[in-house]
XYZ file of C-alpha atoms in Angstrom:
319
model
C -71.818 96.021 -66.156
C -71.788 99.552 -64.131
C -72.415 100.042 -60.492
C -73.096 103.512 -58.665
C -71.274 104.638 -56.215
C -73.409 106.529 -53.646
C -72.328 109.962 -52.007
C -73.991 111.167 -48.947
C -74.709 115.027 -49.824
C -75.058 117.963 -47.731
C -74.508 116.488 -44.471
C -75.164 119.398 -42.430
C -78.675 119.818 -44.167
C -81.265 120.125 -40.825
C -84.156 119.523 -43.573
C -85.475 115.813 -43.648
C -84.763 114.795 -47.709
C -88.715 113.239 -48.377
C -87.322 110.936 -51.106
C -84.620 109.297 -48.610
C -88.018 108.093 -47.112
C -88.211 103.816 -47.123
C -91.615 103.745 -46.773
C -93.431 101.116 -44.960
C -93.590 98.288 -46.665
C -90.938 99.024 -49.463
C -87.307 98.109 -49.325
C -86.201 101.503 -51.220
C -86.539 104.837 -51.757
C -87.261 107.657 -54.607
C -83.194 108.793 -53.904
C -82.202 104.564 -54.588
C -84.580 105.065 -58.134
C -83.034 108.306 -58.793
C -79.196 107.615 -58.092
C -79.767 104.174 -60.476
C -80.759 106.186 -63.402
C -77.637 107.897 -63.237
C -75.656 106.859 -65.923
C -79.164 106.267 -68.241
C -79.244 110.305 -67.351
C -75.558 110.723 -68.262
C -76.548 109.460 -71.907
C -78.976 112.022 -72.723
C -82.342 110.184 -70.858
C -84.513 112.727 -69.191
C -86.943 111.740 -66.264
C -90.600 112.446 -66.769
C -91.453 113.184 -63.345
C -95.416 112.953 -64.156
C -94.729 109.224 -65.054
C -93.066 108.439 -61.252
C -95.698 105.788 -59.420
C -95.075 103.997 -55.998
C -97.840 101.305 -55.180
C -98.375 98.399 -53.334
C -99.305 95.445 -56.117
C -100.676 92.158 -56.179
C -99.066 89.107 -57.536
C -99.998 90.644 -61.291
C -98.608 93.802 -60.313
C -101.849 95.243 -60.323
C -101.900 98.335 -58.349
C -104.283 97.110 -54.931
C -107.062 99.419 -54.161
C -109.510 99.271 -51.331
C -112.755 99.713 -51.246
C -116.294 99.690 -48.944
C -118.109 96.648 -48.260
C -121.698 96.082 -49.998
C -123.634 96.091 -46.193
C -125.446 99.396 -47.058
C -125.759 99.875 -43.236
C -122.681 99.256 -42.099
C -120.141 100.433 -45.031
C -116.713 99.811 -43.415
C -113.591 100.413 -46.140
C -111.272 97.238 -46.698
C -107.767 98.315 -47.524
C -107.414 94.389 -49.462
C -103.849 94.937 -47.904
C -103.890 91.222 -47.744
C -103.331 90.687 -51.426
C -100.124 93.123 -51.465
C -97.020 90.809 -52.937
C -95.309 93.551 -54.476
C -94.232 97.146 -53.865
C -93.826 99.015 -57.177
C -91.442 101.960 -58.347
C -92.445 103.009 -61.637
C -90.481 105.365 -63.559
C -90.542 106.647 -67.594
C -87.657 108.198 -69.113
C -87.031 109.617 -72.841
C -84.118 110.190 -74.534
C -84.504 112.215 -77.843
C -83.313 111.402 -81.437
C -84.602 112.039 -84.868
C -83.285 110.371 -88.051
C -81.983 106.653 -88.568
C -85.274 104.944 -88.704
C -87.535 103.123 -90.554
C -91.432 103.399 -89.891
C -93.647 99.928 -90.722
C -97.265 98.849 -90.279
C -98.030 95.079 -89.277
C -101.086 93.214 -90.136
C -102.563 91.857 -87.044
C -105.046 90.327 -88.787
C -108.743 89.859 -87.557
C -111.831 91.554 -89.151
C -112.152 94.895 -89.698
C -107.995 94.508 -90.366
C -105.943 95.705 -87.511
C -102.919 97.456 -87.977
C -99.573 97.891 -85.213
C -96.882 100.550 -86.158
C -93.144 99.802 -85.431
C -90.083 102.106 -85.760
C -86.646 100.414 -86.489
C -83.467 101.525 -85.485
C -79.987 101.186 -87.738
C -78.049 102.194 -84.564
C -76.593 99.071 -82.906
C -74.132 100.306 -80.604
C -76.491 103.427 -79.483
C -79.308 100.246 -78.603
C -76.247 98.085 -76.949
C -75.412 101.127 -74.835
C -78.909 101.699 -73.694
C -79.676 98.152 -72.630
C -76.411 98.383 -70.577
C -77.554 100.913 -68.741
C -80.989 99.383 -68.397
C -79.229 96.553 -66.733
C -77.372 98.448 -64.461
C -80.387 99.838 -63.039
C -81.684 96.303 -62.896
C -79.063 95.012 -61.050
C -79.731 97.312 -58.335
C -82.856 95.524 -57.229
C -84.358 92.365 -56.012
C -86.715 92.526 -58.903
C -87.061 94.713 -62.130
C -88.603 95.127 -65.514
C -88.086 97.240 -68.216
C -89.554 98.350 -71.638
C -87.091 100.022 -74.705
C -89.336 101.787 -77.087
C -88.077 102.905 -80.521
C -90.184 105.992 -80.996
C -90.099 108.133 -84.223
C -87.917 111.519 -82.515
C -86.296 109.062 -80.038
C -85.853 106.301 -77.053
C -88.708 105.171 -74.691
C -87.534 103.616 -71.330
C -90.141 102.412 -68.931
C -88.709 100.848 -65.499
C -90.239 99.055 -62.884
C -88.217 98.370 -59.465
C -89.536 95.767 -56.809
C -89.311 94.482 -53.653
C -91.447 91.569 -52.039
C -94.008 93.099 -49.565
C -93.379 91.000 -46.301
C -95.882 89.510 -44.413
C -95.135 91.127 -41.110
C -96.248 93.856 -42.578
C -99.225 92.790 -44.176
C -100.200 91.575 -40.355
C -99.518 95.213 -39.020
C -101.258 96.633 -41.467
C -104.353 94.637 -40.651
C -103.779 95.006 -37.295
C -104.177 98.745 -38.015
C -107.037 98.710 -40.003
C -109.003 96.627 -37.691
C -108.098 98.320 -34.078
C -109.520 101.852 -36.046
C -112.437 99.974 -37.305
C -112.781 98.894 -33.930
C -112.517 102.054 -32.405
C -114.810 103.743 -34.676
C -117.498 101.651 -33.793
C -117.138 101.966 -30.580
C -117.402 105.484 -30.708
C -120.191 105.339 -33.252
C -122.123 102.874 -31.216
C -121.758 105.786 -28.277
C -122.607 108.225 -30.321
C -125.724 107.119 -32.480
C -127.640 105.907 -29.340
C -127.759 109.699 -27.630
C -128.850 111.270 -30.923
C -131.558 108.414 -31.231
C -132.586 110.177 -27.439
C -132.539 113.684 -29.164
C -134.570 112.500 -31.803
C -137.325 110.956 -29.676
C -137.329 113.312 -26.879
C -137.108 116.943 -28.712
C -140.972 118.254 -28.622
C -142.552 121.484 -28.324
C -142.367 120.961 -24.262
C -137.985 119.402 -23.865
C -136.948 122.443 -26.269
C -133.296 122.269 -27.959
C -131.605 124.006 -25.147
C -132.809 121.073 -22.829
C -131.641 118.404 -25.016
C -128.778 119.947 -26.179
C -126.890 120.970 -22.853
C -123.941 118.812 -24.293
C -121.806 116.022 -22.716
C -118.806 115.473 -21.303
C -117.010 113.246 -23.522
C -113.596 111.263 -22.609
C -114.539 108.075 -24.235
C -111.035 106.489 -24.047
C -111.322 107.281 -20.285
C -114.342 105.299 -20.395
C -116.502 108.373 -19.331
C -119.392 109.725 -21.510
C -122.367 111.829 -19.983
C -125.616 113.122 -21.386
C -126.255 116.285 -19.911
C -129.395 118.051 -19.307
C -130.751 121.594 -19.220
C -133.232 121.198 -16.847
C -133.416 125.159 -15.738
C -135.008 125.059 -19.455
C -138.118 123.008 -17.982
C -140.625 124.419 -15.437
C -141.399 121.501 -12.633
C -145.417 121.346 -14.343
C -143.995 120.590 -17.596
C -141.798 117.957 -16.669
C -144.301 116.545 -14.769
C -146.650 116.065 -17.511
C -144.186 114.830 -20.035
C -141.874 113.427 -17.625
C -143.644 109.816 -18.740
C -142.652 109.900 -22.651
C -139.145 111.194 -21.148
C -138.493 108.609 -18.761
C -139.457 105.640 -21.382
C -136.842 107.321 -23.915
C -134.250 107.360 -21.354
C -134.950 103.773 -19.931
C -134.443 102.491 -23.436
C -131.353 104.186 -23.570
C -130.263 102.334 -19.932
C -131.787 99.215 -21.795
C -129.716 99.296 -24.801
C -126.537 99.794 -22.905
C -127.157 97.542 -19.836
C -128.508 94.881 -21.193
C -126.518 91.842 -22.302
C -128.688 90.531 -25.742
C -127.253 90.094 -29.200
C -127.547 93.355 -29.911
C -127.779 95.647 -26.990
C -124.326 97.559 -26.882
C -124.403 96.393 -22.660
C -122.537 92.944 -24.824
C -119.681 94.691 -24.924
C -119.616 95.775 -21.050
C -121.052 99.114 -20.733
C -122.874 100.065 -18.154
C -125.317 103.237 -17.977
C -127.048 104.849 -15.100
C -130.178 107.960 -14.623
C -129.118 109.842 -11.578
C -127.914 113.102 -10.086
C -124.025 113.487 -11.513
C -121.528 113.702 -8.297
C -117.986 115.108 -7.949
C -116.592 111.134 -8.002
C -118.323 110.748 -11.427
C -116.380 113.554 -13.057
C -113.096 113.168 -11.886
C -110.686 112.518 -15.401
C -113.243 115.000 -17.519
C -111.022 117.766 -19.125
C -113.601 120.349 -18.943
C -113.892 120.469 -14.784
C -115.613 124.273 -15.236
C -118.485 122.621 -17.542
C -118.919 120.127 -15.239
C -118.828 121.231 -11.740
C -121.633 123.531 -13.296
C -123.854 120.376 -13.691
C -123.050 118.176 -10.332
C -126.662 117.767 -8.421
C -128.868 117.359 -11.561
C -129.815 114.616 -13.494
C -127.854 113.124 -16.248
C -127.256 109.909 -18.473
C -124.092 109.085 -16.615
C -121.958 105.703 -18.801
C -119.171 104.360 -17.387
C -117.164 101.633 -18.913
C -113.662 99.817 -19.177
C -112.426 101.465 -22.341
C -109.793 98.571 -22.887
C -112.490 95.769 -22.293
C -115.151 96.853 -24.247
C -112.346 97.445 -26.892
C -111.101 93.912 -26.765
C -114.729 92.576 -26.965
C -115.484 94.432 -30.732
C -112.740 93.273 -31.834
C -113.164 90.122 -30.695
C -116.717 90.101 -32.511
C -115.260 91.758 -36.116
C -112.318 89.059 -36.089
C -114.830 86.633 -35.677
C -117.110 87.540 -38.392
């Protein structure tokens, strides 16, 4: 049996080498693949680099894959992380050599007849020399497969390193996937509702560049406000259409204040029609924007980012 001997290799180099990489979740990297083939290399085996595959697997070593849910409303992707046992190097290599062989067919039987071709090999020692190598790479990991082909111009080797996938990490990864899910519906909860208002409330009278004066936005400050251009409006016209506006923007106040099983106010926000103020503004990046709109009326939402957090994802671990 061989072993490798590793050498550390242009220490000085400031670059970061991408295949020293362990990446999350594995237990080696491309350079602990690469350095293992060594002495299959040293034989005459060349890599093909196009065949080189790293993947999570499940227990079959089937690659996982994620994947959107079948709510057509609310398509969330699933990364199935959960059913990750294994994490895969795959690697082909091909070692050419014509002559020595003998080519048969094999009845497999069946109806129509099916045929499987075979090449046999005369070379004993060349084959004994191969598989030693193939177990030296073997050796080098907690798990690993491996396929010898006898091809007509030469030697098919197909490897397969692999390393249990932990559960720790399985748990961070969901962790992961659920705090973004979490935070994108917060957002999108945010969101959707004011373009609901600009939906309802755009009309021939509340033109685009009342509606769309813009907010300011600092959601994980727990600040979002719906401005308004209200030098857009003469006092008549908002007068006689202030009625339709006012019911849009009370069901706005609604859906955020109140507490029901599906009003966002569940989750702790809390949303208010007034005249913006200096206190109200104070954390908002753009101060220039802002200062621009203290004295008029906006849709001002204030919340406890962290709290209403903690409540969604509360509510998605419990579904």
């Amino acid at each position: 049996m061989k072993y490798i001997k590793k050498y550390k290799i242009f220490e000085d180099s400031e670059e970061e080498d991408e295949n020293a990489i362990v990446p999350e979740g594995f237990k080696y990297s491309w350079n602990d693949i690469h350095e293992s083939l060594l002495y299959l290399t040293d034989i005459g085996f060349k890599i093909d680099e196009k065949s080189e595959k790293r993947y999570l697997a499940d227990e079959k070593g089937e690659p996982i894959k994620g994947g959107y849910g079948s709510d057509y409303y609310n398509r969330e992707y699933k990364s199935n992380i959960e059913l990750a046992k294994n994490a895969i190097y795959e690697i082909r290599l091909f070692k050419k050599k014509d002559g020595g062989k003998l080519y048969k067919n094999v009845s497999l039987g069946g109806y129509p007849s099916r045929e499987k071709s075979y090449y046999l090999d005369s070379d004993i020692d060349g084959l004994l020399g191969i598989y030693e190598e193939i177990a030296s790479f073997c050796s080098r990991f907690d798990k690993a497969y491996h396929n010898l082909t006898i091809e007509n111009n030469g030697y098919s080797v197909w490897l397969v390193a692999s390393s249990d996938v932990t559960g720790d990490f399985i748990q961070s990864k969901l962790e992961k996937e659920l705090n973004s899910k979490v935070d994108a519906r917060l957002s999108r909860g945010i969101h959707n509702t004011f373009d609901r208002l600009y939906n309802k409330v755009y009309t021939k009278k509340f033109r685009e560049d009342f509606i769309r004066a813009g907010t300011l936005d600092e959601i994980e400050k727990g600040i979002y406000i719906k401005l308004f251009n209200w030098g857009s409006v003469t006092k008549g016209v908002y007068n006689t259409n202030s009625a339709q506006f006012d019911s849009h923007v009370n069901g706005i106040l609604k859906e955020f204040n109140s507490t029901g099983e599906y009003d966002l106010g569940r989750y702790g926000y809390k949303a208010e029609f007034r005249e913006l103020k200096e206190a109200d503004i104070v954390g908002v990046r753009d101060q220039e924007k802002a200062n621009k709109y203290i004295g008029t009326k906006a849709i001002i939402l204030k919340f406890d980012y962290n709290k209403v957090f903690d409540n969604i994802k509360k509510e998605l671990n419990s579904l």
